[in-house]
PDB file of C-alpha atoms in Angstrom:
ATOM      1  CA  MET J   1     182.980 -28.850 133.037  1.00 80.00           C
ATOM      2  CA  LEU J   2     182.554 -30.156 129.471  1.00 85.00           C
ATOM      3  CA  GLY J   3     185.769 -28.431 128.438  1.00 86.00           C
ATOM      4  CA  ARG J   4     187.561 -29.980 131.413  1.00 89.00           C
ATOM      5  CA  LYS J   5     186.347 -33.436 130.437  1.00 92.00           C
ATOM      6  CA  ARG J   6     187.451 -32.891 126.835  1.00 93.00           C
ATOM      7  CA  GLY J   7     190.884 -31.796 128.078  1.00 93.00           C
ATOM      8  CA  LEU J   8     191.084 -34.873 130.292  1.00 93.00           C
ATOM      9  CA  ILE J   9     190.374 -37.194 127.358  1.00 95.00           C
ATOM     10  CA  LYS J  10     193.006 -35.451 125.260  1.00 94.00           C
ATOM     11  CA  GLY J  11     195.503 -35.744 128.098  1.00 93.00           C
ATOM     12  CA  VAL J  12     194.987 -39.418 128.933  1.00 93.00           C
ATOM     13  CA  THR J  13     194.823 -40.596 125.320  1.00 94.00           C
ATOM     14  CA  GLY J  14     197.459 -38.261 123.890  1.00 93.00           C
ATOM     15  CA  LYS J  15     195.093 -37.668 120.972  1.00 93.00           C
ATOM     16  CA  LYS J  16     193.296 -34.593 119.664  1.00 93.00           C
ATOM     17  CA  THR J  17     190.815 -36.806 117.804  1.00 96.00           C
ATOM     18  CA  GLY J  18     189.968 -40.483 117.648  1.00 97.00           C
ATOM     19  CA  ASP J  19     187.195 -42.998 118.219  1.00 98.00           C
ATOM     20  CA  LEU J  20     185.208 -42.645 121.439  1.00 98.00           C
ATOM     21  CA  LEU J  21     182.412 -44.672 123.020  1.00 98.00           C
ATOM     22  CA  ASP J  22     180.379 -42.825 125.661  1.00 98.00           C
ATOM     23  CA  ILE J  23     178.358 -45.164 127.890  1.00 96.00           C
ATOM     24  CA  GLY J  24     175.355 -43.452 129.423  1.00 95.00           C
ATOM     25  CA  THR J  25     175.236 -40.565 126.968  1.00 96.00           C
ATOM     26  CA  GLY J  26     172.058 -39.042 128.375  1.00 95.00           C
ATOM     27  CA  SER J  27     171.027 -35.971 126.402  1.00 95.00           C
ATOM     28  CA  GLY J  28     174.388 -35.943 124.637  1.00 96.00           C
ATOM     29  CA  HIS J  29     176.174 -32.814 125.848  1.00 96.00           C
ATOM     30  CA  PHE J  30     179.527 -34.450 126.575  1.00 96.00           C
ATOM     31  CA  ALA J  31     179.410 -36.684 123.504  1.00 96.00           C
ATOM     32  CA  GLY J  32     178.352 -33.672 121.410  1.00 96.00           C
ATOM     33  CA  THR J  33     181.296 -31.680 122.747  1.00 96.00           C
ATOM     34  CA  MET J  34     183.673 -34.461 121.742  1.00 97.00           C
ATOM     35  CA  LYS J  35     182.089 -34.699 118.290  1.00 97.00           C
ATOM     36  CA  LEU J  36     182.533 -30.947 117.762  1.00 95.00           C
ATOM     37  CA  ALA J  37     186.188 -31.383 118.762  1.00 95.00           C
ATOM     38  CA  GLY J  38     186.619 -33.837 115.882  1.00 96.00           C
ATOM     39  CA  TRP J  39     186.116 -37.185 117.574  1.00 97.00           C
ATOM     40  CA  ASN J  40     184.159 -40.014 115.985  1.00 97.00           C
ATOM     41  CA  VAL J  41     181.634 -40.661 118.760  1.00 97.00           C
ATOM     42  CA  THR J  42     179.232 -43.512 119.473  1.00 97.00           C
ATOM     43  CA  GLY J  43     176.873 -43.213 122.425  1.00 97.00           C
ATOM     44  CA  ILE J  44     175.031 -45.823 124.480  1.00 96.00           C
ATOM     45  CA  GLU J  45     171.803 -44.647 126.116  1.00 96.00           C
ATOM     46  CA  PRO J  46     168.815 -46.731 127.311  1.00 93.00           C
ATOM     47  CA  ASP J  47     166.407 -43.810 127.743  1.00 93.00           C
ATOM     48  CA  ARG J  48     164.674 -43.318 124.395  1.00 93.00           C
ATOM     49  CA  LYS J  49     163.694 -39.712 125.033  1.00 95.00           C
ATOM     50  CA  ALA J  50     167.229 -38.715 126.007  1.00 95.00           C
ATOM     51  CA  ALA J  51     168.695 -40.669 123.083  1.00 95.00           C
ATOM     52  CA  SER J  52     166.298 -39.006 120.650  1.00 95.00           C
ATOM     53  CA  TYR J  53     167.327 -35.573 121.917  1.00 96.00           C
ATOM     54  CA  ALA J  54     171.030 -36.448 121.587  1.00 95.00           C
ATOM     55  CA  VAL J  55     170.494 -37.535 117.983  1.00 96.00           C
ATOM     56  CA  SER J  56     168.439 -34.487 116.987  1.00 95.00           C
ATOM     57  CA  ARG J  57     170.501 -31.898 118.894  1.00 95.00           C
ATOM     58  CA  PHE J  58     174.024 -33.178 118.248  1.00 95.00           C
ATOM     59  CA  GLY J  59     173.674 -35.607 115.340  1.00 95.00           C
ATOM     60  CA  LEU J  60     175.122 -38.440 117.415  1.00 96.00           C
ATOM     61  CA  ARG J  61     175.090 -42.140 116.698  1.00 95.00           C
ATOM     62  CA  ILE J  62     173.256 -43.694 119.660  1.00 96.00           C
ATOM     63  CA  ILE J  63     172.751 -47.403 120.315  1.00 95.00           C
ATOM     64  CA  GLY J  64     171.036 -49.354 123.110  1.00 92.00           C
ATOM     65  CA  PRO J  65     172.960 -51.085 125.936  1.00 89.00           C
ATOM     66  CA  LYS J  66     172.403 -54.594 124.552  1.00 88.00           C
ATOM     67  CA  GLN J  67     173.999 -53.591 121.238  1.00 91.00           C
ATOM     68  CA  ILE J  68     177.415 -53.212 122.863  1.00 91.00           C
ATOM     69  CA  SER J  69     178.048 -56.924 122.253  1.00 88.00           C
ATOM     70  CA  GLY J  70     177.675 -56.350 118.493  1.00 91.00           C
ATOM     71  CA  LEU J  71     180.428 -53.725 118.271  1.00 94.00           C
ATOM     72  CA  GLN J  72     183.717 -54.792 116.706  1.00 93.00           C
ATOM     73  CA  ASP J  73     186.753 -55.599 118.823  1.00 95.00           C
ATOM     74  CA  ASN J  74     189.526 -53.026 119.265  1.00 95.00           C
ATOM     75  CA  CYS J  75     187.611 -50.123 117.737  1.00 95.00           C
ATOM     76  CA  PHE J  76     187.809 -47.315 120.346  1.00 97.00           C
ATOM     77  CA  ASP J  77     190.686 -45.180 121.557  1.00 97.00           C
ATOM     78  CA  CYS J  78     188.706 -44.196 124.637  1.00 98.00           C
ATOM     79  CA  ILE J  79     185.556 -45.384 126.401  1.00 98.00           C
ATOM     80  CA  THR J  80     183.874 -43.134 128.954  1.00 98.00           C
ATOM     81  CA  ALA J  81     181.271 -43.843 131.630  1.00 97.00           C
ATOM     82  CA  TRP J  82     180.350 -40.739 133.625  1.00 96.00           C
ATOM     83  CA  HIS J  83     178.328 -41.994 136.620  1.00 95.00           C
ATOM     84  CA  THR J  84     177.049 -44.987 134.658  1.00 94.00           C
ATOM     85  CA  LEU J  85     178.596 -48.218 135.960  1.00 95.00           C
ATOM     86  CA  GLU J  86     176.738 -47.989 139.255  1.00 95.00           C
ATOM     87  CA  HIS J  87     173.491 -48.470 137.308  1.00 94.00           C
ATOM     88  CA  SER J  88     174.607 -51.594 135.415  1.00 91.00           C
ATOM     89  CA  HIS J  89     172.555 -54.791 135.796  1.00 89.00           C
ATOM     90  CA  ASP J  90     175.328 -56.940 134.294  1.00 88.00           C
ATOM     91  CA  LEU J  91     178.479 -55.161 135.410  1.00 92.00           C
ATOM     92  CA  PHE J  92     181.021 -57.945 134.881  1.00 91.00           C
ATOM     93  CA  SER J  93     179.887 -58.619 131.307  1.00 91.00           C
ATOM     94  CA  TYR J  94     179.956 -54.883 130.628  1.00 90.00           C
ATOM     95  CA  MET J  95     183.527 -54.607 131.910  1.00 94.00           C
ATOM     96  CA  SER J  96     184.523 -57.518 129.683  1.00 94.00           C
ATOM     97  CA  ASP J  97     182.975 -55.810 126.655  1.00 95.00           C
ATOM     98  CA  ILE J  98     184.722 -52.543 127.479  1.00 96.00           C
ATOM     99  CA  LYS J  99     188.110 -54.260 127.542  1.00 95.00           C
ATOM    100  CA  ARG J 100     187.331 -56.063 124.281  1.00 96.00           C
ATOM    101  CA  LEU J 101     186.343 -52.837 122.514  1.00 97.00           C
ATOM    102  CA  LEU J 102     189.429 -50.802 123.392  1.00 96.00           C
ATOM    103  CA  LYS J 103     192.218 -50.459 120.862  1.00 95.00           C
ATOM    104  CA  PRO J 104     195.730 -51.382 122.055  1.00 94.00           C
ATOM    105  CA  GLY J 105     196.864 -48.457 124.181  1.00 93.00           C
ATOM    106  CA  GLY J 106     193.279 -47.235 124.652  1.00 95.00           C
ATOM    107  CA  CYS J 107     191.870 -46.169 127.991  1.00 96.00           C
ATOM    108  CA  PHE J 108     188.650 -46.453 129.929  1.00 98.00           C
ATOM    109  CA  VAL J 109     187.514 -43.415 131.940  1.00 98.00           C
ATOM    110  CA  ALA J 110     184.946 -44.083 134.681  1.00 97.00           C
ATOM    111  CA  ALA J 111     183.494 -41.541 137.126  1.00 97.00           C
ATOM    112  CA  LEU J 112     181.849 -42.955 140.255  1.00 97.00           C
ATOM    113  CA  PRO J 113     180.667 -41.753 143.658  1.00 96.00           C
ATOM    114  CA  SER J 114     182.901 -43.041 146.442  1.00 97.00           C
ATOM    115  CA  ALA J 115     181.397 -44.810 149.445  1.00 96.00           C
ATOM    116  CA  ALA J 116     184.683 -44.092 151.269  1.00 95.00           C
ATOM    117  CA  SER J 117     184.272 -40.331 150.882  1.00 96.00           C
ATOM    118  CA  SER J 118     184.136 -37.860 153.744  1.00 95.00           C
ATOM    119  CA  ASP J 119     180.544 -36.940 152.885  1.00 96.00           C
ATOM    120  CA  ALA J 120     179.459 -40.616 152.752  1.00 96.00           C
ATOM    121  CA  ARG J 121     180.847 -41.187 156.247  1.00 95.00           C
ATOM    122  CA  TYR J 122     179.284 -37.975 157.552  1.00 97.00           C
ATOM    123  CA  TYR J 123     175.790 -38.473 156.130  1.00 97.00           C
ATOM    124  CA  GLY J 124     175.565 -42.236 156.631  1.00 96.00           C
ATOM    125  CA  GLU J 125     172.160 -43.569 155.585  1.00 96.00           C
ATOM    126  CA  PHE J 126     171.149 -40.132 154.272  1.00 97.00           C
ATOM    127  CA  TRP J 127     174.032 -39.889 151.801  1.00 97.00           C
ATOM    128  CA  ALA J 128     172.362 -38.987 148.498  1.00 96.00           C
ATOM    129  CA  ALA J 129     174.763 -41.003 146.349  1.00 96.00           C
ATOM    130  CA  TRP J 130     173.461 -44.297 147.745  1.00 96.00           C
ATOM    131  CA  ASP J 131     170.502 -43.489 145.449  1.00 94.00           C
ATOM    132  CA  VAL J 132     168.814 -46.855 145.996  1.00 91.00           C
ATOM    133  CA  PRO J 133     167.334 -48.535 143.976  1.00 92.00           C
ATOM    134  CA  ARG J 134     168.776 -46.723 140.934  1.00 92.00           C
ATOM    135  CA  HIS J 135     172.351 -47.349 142.049  1.00 94.00           C
ATOM    136  CA  LEU J 136     172.922 -51.089 142.048  1.00 94.00           C
ATOM    137  CA  TRP J 137     176.625 -50.927 142.954  1.00 95.00           C
ATOM    138  CA  HIS J 138     178.605 -48.825 145.433  1.00 96.00           C
ATOM    139  CA  PHE J 139     182.385 -48.566 145.258  1.00 96.00           C
ATOM    140  CA  THR J 140     185.350 -47.410 147.259  1.00 96.00           C
ATOM    141  CA  PRO J 141     188.740 -46.935 145.562  1.00 95.00           C
ATOM    142  CA  ASP J 142     189.795 -50.321 146.935  1.00 96.00           C
ATOM    143  CA  THR J 143     186.728 -52.251 145.756  1.00 96.00           C
ATOM    144  CA  PHE J 144     186.807 -50.610 142.328  1.00 96.00           C
ATOM    145  CA  LYS J 145     190.477 -51.598 142.041  1.00 96.00           C
ATOM    146  CA  LEU J 146     189.452 -55.224 142.650  1.00 96.00           C
ATOM    147  CA  LEU J 147     186.757 -55.004 139.950  1.00 95.00           C
ATOM    148  CA  ALA J 148     189.194 -53.428 137.491  1.00 96.00           C
ATOM    149  CA  GLU J 149     191.814 -56.113 138.084  1.00 95.00           C
ATOM    150  CA  LYS J 150     189.249 -58.894 137.736  1.00 94.00           C
ATOM    151  CA  ALA J 151     188.290 -57.452 134.335  1.00 94.00           C
ATOM    152  CA  GLY J 152     191.939 -57.305 133.192  1.00 95.00           C
ATOM    153  CA  PHE J 153     192.576 -53.618 133.846  1.00 96.00           C
ATOM    154  CA  GLU J 154     194.879 -51.635 136.056  1.00 95.00           C
ATOM    155  CA  ILE J 155     194.143 -48.181 137.406  1.00 95.00           C
ATOM    156  CA  PHE J 156     196.557 -45.867 135.631  1.00 91.00           C
ATOM    157  CA  LYS J 157     195.411 -42.715 137.413  1.00 93.00           C
ATOM    158  CA  MET J 158     192.765 -41.573 139.898  1.00 95.00           C
ATOM    159  CA  LEU J 159     191.447 -38.006 139.933  1.00 95.00           C
ATOM    160  CA  ARG J 160     188.902 -36.033 141.927  1.00 93.00           C
ATOM    161  CA  LEU J 161     185.606 -34.982 140.335  1.00 91.00           C
ATOM    162  CA  PRO J 162     185.556 -31.897 142.531  1.00 86.00           C
ATOM    163  CA  PHE J 163     182.140 -30.273 142.353  1.00 90.00           C
ATOM    164  CA  ASP J 164     179.849 -33.298 142.783  1.00 93.00           C
ATOM    165  CA  VAL J 165     180.177 -32.947 146.541  1.00 94.00           C
ATOM    166  CA  PHE J 166     178.145 -29.734 146.642  1.00 95.00           C
ATOM    167  CA  TYR J 167     175.104 -31.257 144.935  1.00 94.00           C
ATOM    168  CA  ILE J 168     175.368 -34.495 146.928  1.00 96.00           C
ATOM    169  CA  SER J 169     175.673 -32.584 150.219  1.00 96.00           C
ATOM    170  CA  PHE J 170     172.675 -30.414 149.359  1.00 93.00           C
ATOM    171  CA  LEU J 171     170.537 -33.480 148.601  1.00 96.00           C
ATOM    172  CA  SER J 172     171.795 -35.312 151.678  1.00 96.00           C
ATOM    173  CA  GLU J 173     170.808 -32.406 153.923  1.00 96.00           C
ATOM    174  CA  LYS J 174     167.405 -32.349 152.251  1.00 94.00           C
ATOM    175  CA  TYR J 175     166.929 -36.096 152.809  1.00 94.00           C
ATOM    176  CA  ARG J 176     167.654 -35.819 156.502  1.00 93.00           C
ATOM    177  CA  GLY J 177     165.205 -32.941 156.868  1.00 93.00           C
ATOM    178  CA  THR J 178     167.627 -30.141 157.687  1.00 92.00           C
ATOM    179  CA  ASN J 179     166.197 -26.633 157.840  1.00 90.00           C
ATOM    180  CA  LEU J 180     167.845 -24.375 155.252  1.00 92.00           C
ATOM    181  CA  HIS J 181     169.218 -27.539 153.618  1.00 92.00           C
ATOM    182  CA  PHE J 182     170.669 -25.632 150.666  1.00 93.00           C
ATOM    183  CA  ILE J 183     172.848 -23.440 152.883  1.00 93.00           C
ATOM    184  CA  ALA J 184     173.849 -26.373 155.103  1.00 93.00           C
ATOM    185  CA  GLY J 185     174.665 -28.466 152.031  1.00 93.00           C
ATOM    186  CA  MET J 186     176.826 -25.759 150.472  1.00 94.00           C
ATOM    187  CA  MET J 187     178.726 -25.176 153.723  1.00 94.00           C
ATOM    188  CA  ASN J 188     179.366 -28.876 154.297  1.00 92.00           C
ATOM    189  CA  GLY J 189     180.136 -29.348 150.612  1.00 93.00           C
ATOM    190  CA  LEU J 190     182.853 -26.710 150.877  1.00 94.00           C
ATOM    191  CA  ARG J 191     184.268 -28.439 153.955  1.00 93.00           C
ATOM    192  CA  PHE J 192     184.401 -31.815 152.188  1.00 93.00           C
ATOM    193  CA  TYR J 193     185.785 -30.218 149.019  1.00 91.00           C
ATOM    194  CA  LEU J 194     188.677 -28.641 150.932  1.00 93.00           C
ATOM    195  CA  ALA J 195     189.379 -31.867 152.829  1.00 89.00           C
ATOM    196  CA  ALA J 196     189.640 -33.791 149.542  1.00 90.00           C
ATOM    197  CA  LEU J 197     192.402 -31.435 148.385  1.00 88.00           C
ATOM    198  CA  PHE J 198     194.641 -33.147 150.956  1.00 87.00           C
ATOM    199  CA  ARG J 199     193.080 -36.622 150.876  1.00 88.00           C
ATOM    200  CA  ARG J 200     192.083 -37.590 147.354  1.00 87.00           C
ATOM    201  CA  LYS J 201     190.456 -40.857 148.422  1.00 86.00           C
ATOM    202  CA  GLY J 202     188.080 -38.808 150.558  1.00 90.00           C
ATOM    203  CA  ALA J 203     186.578 -37.077 147.510  1.00 95.00           C
ATOM    204  CA  SER J 204     182.852 -37.494 146.957  1.00 95.00           C
ATOM    205  CA  SER J 205     183.323 -38.704 143.372  1.00 96.00           C
ATOM    206  CA  LEU J 206     186.421 -40.043 141.649  1.00 97.00           C
ATOM    207  CA  ILE J 207     187.524 -40.415 138.046  1.00 97.00           C
ATOM    208  CA  TYR J 208     189.414 -43.643 137.356  1.00 97.00           C
ATOM    209  CA  ILE J 209     191.648 -43.944 134.287  1.00 97.00           C
ATOM    210  CA  LEU J 210     192.015 -47.621 133.370  1.00 97.00           C
ATOM    211  CA  LYS J 211     194.280 -49.391 130.906  1.00 95.00           C
ATOM    212  CA  SER J 212     194.669 -53.063 130.073  1.00 90.00           C
ATOM    213  CA  LYS J 213     197.112 -54.923 132.285  1.00 80.00           C
ATOM    214  CA  ALA J 214     199.018 -56.295 129.331  1.00 65.00           C
ATOM    215  CA  GLU J 215     200.033 -52.857 128.095  1.00 55.00           C
TER     216      GLU J 215
END
């Protein structure tokens, strides 16, 4: 999965190396992979324990969320947010900062669960990706498009994040008290995975590639 993400960044930026900001770095495995590939990486992570591990394990530069406003304009070729925006307390300001920080021609890569997915419709209130109260925002492709446009972006490309559906289905079955929830989750996950091959908007999680409207 880390190699796939690295390949995606290379493909959408057209660069083998560059300057990358990873929002929601966690323990640093993705950011560390990009650093090993030659990228100059800055991470944003609010959890001190996770940030400390990322620094010690991968030698990353990690800053806190509030420090994003102190970063210089036009300094990143790519900004990534893997399942991060849904946790943001000040989403519109964050989107504004992201646009400000991108270099001309840079791109923003955001992965989000989709409330329009086949598994969301099937599980209803038991859908694990609602994840209230940790998830403060829930998006469909249409509502995320509105947010992107309001922030001055356009969606350049939309891709499936294919394997999230298995974990989400497993948890959803567990939440609704299904016997043998692991087996039921894997079987339903496979069904939703196959359906998303023919209907991308039905995928459990989506990766949005955003670029500034003016470009």
